[in-house]
C-alpha positions as YAML, in Angstrom:
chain: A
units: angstrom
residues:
- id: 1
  name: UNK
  ca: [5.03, -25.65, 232.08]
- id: 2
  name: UNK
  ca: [5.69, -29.81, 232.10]
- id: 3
  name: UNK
  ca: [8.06, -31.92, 230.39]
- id: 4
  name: UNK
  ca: [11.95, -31.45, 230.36]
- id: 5
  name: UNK
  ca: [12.17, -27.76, 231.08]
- id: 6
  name: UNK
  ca: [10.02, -27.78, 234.82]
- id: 7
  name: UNK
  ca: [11.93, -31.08, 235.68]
- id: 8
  name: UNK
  ca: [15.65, -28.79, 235.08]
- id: 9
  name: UNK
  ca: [14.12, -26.12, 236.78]
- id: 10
  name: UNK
  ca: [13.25, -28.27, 240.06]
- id: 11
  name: UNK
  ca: [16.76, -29.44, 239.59]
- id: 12
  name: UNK
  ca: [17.85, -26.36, 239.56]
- id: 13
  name: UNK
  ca: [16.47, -24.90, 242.79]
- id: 14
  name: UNK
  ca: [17.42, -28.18, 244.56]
- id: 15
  name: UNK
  ca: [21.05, -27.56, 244.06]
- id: 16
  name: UNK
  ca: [20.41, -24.05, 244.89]
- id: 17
  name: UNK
  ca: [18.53, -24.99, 248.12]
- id: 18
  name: UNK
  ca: [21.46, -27.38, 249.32]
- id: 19
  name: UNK
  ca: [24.05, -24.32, 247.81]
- id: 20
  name: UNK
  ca: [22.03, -22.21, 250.61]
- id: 21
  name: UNK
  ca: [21.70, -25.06, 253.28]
- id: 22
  name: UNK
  ca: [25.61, -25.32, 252.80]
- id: 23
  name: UNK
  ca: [25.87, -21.80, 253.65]
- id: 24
  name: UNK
  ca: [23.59, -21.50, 256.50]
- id: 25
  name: UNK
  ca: [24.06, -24.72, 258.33]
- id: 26
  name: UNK
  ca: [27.95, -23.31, 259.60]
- id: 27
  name: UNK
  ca: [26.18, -20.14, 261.06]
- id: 28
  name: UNK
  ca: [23.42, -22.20, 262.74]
- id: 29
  name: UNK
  ca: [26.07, -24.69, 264.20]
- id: 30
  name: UNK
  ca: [27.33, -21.57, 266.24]
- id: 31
  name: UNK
  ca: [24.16, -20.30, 267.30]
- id: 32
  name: UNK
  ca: [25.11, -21.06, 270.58]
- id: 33
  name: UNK
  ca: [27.99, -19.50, 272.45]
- id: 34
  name: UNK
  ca: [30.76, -21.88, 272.24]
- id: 35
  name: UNK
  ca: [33.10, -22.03, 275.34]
- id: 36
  name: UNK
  ca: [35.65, -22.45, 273.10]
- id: 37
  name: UNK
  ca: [36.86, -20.30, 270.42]
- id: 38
  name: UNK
  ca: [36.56, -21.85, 266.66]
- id: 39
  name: UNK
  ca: [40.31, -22.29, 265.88]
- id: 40
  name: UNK
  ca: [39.46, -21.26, 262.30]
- id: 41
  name: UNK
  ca: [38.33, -18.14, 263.50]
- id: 42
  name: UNK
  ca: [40.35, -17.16, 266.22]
- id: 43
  name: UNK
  ca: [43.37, -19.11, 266.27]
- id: 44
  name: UNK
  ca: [45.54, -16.84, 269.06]
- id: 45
  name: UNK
  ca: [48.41, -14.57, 268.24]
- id: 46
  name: UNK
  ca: [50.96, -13.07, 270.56]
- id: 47
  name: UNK
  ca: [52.42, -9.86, 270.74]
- id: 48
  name: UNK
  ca: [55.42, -9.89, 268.95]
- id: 49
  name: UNK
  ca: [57.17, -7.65, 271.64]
- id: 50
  name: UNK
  ca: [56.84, -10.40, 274.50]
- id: 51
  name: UNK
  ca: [59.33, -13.01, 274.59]
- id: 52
  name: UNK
  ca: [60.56, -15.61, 276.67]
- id: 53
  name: UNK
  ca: [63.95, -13.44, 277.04]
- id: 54
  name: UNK
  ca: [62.10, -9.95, 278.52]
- id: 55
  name: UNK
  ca: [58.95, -11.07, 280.69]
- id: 56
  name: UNK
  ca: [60.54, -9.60, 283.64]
- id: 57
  name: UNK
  ca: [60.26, -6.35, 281.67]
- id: 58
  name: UNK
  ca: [56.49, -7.24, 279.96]
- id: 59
  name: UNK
  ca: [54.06, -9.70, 281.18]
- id: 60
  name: UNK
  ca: [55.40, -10.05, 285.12]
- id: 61
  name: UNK
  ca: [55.91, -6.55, 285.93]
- id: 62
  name: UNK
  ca: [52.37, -6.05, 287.74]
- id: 63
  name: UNK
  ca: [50.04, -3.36, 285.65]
- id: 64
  name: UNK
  ca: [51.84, -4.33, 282.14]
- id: 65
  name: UNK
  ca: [48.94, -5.23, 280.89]
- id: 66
  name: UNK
  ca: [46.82, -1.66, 281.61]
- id: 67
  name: UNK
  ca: [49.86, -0.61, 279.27]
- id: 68
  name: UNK
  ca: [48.74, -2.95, 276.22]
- id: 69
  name: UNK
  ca: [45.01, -3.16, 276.73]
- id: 70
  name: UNK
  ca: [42.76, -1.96, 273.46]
- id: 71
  name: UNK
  ca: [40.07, 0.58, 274.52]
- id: 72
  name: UNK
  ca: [36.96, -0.99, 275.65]
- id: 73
  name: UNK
  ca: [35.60, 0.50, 272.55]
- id: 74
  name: UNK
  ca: [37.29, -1.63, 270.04]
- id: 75
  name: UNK
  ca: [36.77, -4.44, 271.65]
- id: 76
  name: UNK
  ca: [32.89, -3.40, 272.25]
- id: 77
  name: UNK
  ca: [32.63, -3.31, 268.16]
- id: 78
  name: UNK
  ca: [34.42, -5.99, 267.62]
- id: 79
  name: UNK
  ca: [32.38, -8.34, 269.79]
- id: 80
  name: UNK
  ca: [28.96, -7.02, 268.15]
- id: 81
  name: UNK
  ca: [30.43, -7.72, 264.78]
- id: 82
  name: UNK
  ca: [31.64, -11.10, 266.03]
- id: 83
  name: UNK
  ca: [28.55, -11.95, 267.46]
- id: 84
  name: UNK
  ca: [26.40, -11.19, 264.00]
- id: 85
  name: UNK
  ca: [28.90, -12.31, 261.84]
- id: 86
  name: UNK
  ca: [29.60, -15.97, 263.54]
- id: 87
  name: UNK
  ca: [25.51, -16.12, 263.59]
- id: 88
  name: UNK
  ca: [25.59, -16.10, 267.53]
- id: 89
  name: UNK
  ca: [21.56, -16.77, 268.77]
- id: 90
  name: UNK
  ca: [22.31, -14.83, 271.70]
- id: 91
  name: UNK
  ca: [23.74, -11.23, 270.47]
- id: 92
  name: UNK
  ca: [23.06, -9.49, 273.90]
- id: 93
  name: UNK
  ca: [26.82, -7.92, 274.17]
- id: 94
  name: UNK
  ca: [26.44, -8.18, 278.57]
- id: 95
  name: UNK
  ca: [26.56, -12.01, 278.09]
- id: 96
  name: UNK
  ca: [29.99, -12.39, 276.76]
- id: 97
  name: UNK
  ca: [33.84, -11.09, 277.77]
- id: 98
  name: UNK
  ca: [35.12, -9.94, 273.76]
- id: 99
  name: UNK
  ca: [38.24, -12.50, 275.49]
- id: 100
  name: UNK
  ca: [42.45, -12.45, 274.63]
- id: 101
  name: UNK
  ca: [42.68, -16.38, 273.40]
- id: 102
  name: UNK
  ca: [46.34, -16.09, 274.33]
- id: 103
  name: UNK
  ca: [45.57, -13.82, 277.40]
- id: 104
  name: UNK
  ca: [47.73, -10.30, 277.45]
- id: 105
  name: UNK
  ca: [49.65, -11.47, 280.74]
- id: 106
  name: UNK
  ca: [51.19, -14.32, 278.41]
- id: 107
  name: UNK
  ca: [51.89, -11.61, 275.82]
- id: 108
  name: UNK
  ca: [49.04, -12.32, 273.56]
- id: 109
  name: UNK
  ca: [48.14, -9.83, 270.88]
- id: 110
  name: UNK
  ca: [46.19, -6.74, 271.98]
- id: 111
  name: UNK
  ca: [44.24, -6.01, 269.22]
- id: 112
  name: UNK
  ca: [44.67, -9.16, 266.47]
- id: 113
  name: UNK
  ca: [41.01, -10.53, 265.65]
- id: 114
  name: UNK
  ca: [43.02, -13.35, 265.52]
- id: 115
  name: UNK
  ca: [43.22, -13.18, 269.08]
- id: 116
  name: UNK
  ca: [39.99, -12.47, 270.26]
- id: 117
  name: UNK
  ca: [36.35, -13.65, 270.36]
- id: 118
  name: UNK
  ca: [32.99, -13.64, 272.18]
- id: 119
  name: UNK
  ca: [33.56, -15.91, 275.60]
- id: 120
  name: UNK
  ca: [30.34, -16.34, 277.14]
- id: 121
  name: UNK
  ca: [30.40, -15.53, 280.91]
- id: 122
  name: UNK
  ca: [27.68, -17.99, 281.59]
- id: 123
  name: UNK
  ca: [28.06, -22.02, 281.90]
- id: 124
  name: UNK
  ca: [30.68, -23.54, 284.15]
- id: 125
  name: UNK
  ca: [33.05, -23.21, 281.30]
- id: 126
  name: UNK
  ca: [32.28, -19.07, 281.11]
- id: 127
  name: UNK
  ca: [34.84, -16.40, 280.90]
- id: 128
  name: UNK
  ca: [35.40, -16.71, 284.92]
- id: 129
  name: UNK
  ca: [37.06, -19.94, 284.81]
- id: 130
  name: UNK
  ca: [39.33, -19.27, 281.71]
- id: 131
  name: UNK
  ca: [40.43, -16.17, 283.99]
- id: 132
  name: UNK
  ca: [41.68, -18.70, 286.28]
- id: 133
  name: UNK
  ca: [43.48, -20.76, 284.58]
- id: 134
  name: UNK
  ca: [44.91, -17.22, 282.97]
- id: 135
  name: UNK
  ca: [46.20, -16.23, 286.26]
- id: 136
  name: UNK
  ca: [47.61, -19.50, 286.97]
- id: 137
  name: UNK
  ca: [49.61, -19.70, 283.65]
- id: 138
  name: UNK
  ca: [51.03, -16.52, 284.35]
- id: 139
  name: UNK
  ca: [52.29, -17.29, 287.79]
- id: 140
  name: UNK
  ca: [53.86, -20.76, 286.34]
- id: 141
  name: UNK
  ca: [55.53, -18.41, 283.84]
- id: 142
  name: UNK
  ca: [56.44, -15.37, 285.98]
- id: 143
  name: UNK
  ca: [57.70, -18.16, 288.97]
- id: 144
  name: UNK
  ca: [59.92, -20.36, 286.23]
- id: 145
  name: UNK
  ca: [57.80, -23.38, 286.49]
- id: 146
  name: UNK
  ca: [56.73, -23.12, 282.87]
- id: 147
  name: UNK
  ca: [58.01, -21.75, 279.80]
- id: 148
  name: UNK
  ca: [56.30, -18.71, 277.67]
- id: 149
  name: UNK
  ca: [55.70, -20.71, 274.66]
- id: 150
  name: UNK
  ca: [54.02, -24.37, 276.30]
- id: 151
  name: UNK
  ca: [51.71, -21.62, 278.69]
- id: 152
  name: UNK
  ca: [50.65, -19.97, 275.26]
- id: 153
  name: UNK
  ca: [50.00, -23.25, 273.54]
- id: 154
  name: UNK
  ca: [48.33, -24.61, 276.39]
- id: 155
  name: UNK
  ca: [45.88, -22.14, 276.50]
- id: 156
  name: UNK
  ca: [45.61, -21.45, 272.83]
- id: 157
  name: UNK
  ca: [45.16, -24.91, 271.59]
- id: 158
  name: UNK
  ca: [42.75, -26.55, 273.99]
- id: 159
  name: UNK
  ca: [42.37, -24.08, 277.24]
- id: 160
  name: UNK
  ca: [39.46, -26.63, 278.96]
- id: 161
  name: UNK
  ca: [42.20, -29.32, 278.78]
- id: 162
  name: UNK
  ca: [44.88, -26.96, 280.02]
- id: 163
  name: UNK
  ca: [42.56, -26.25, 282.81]
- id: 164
  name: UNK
  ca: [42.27, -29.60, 283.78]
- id: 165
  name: UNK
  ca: [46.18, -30.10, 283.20]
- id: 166
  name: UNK
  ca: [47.40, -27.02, 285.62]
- id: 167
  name: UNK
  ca: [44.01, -26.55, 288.22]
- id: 168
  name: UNK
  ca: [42.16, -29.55, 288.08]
- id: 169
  name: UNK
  ca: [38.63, -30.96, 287.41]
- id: 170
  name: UNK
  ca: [35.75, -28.75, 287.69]
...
């Protein structure tokens, strides 16, 4: 039909199309594996029962963190539902660590979405090289050279920067 009524109609699915395009466009902007975790998504949390006061009973006794590990199983379902729901290209679960933002040897939370996300293990920014720095906070913690709380936000808040602050450039 023409006139007034095909004119509101094309109006219509215009708004509707950019309605859509406004829905779609976040999902296609993390098609690809970021190296770091969207902060909306998976801004950290710790474990409440780690503290400053009692890592010499938690995170620096050696094998604490076998203790608080999830099963590989909720982590396994968590990444697939990660990786479909964030619009990941790549959904192949062998291509990415389901990572601890705030890693479990700084007393990060176990099992808190929050917490965790898909890490790539591929790119010079992969899952390998956070693992370093994660090892490396942990000794500054466990050896008094840093405090809990600036380790976890380190890592949290920018953990690419915080590798370049306590390793050095790649």
């Amino acid at each position: 039909m023409e006139g007034p009524t095909s004119a509101r109609t094309l109006s219509m699915l215009a708004a509707a199309g950019l309605m859509v395009l406004g829905l779609v466009m976040p999902a296609r902007a993390l098609a690809h594996a970021p190296v770091r975790p969207d902060p909306a998504r998976t801004p950290g949390a710790i474990n409440a029962e780690v503290s400053q006061d009692n890592i010499f009973e938690t995170i620096c006794v050696r094998g604490w963190t076998r203790t608080v590990r999830p099963p590989e199983q909720y982590t396994y379902h968590l990444k697939v539902q990660q990786l479909r729901d964030w619009g990941y290209a790549d959904r192949e679960t062998r291509d990415y660590e389901e990572d601890h933002l705030i890693p479990l040897e700084l007393g990060g939370s176990p099992t808190s979405p929050n917490n965790l996300w898909p890490e790539p293990w591929a790119g010079e920014w992969g899952a390998r090289t956070k693992d370093r720095l994660e090892n490396r906070l942990h000794w500054l913690v466990c050896h008094g050279r840093l405090s809990l709380d600036e380790a976890r936000h380190a890592i949290a808040t920018n953990w690419i920067a915080a590798y370049r602050e306590y390793i050095g450039e790649r």
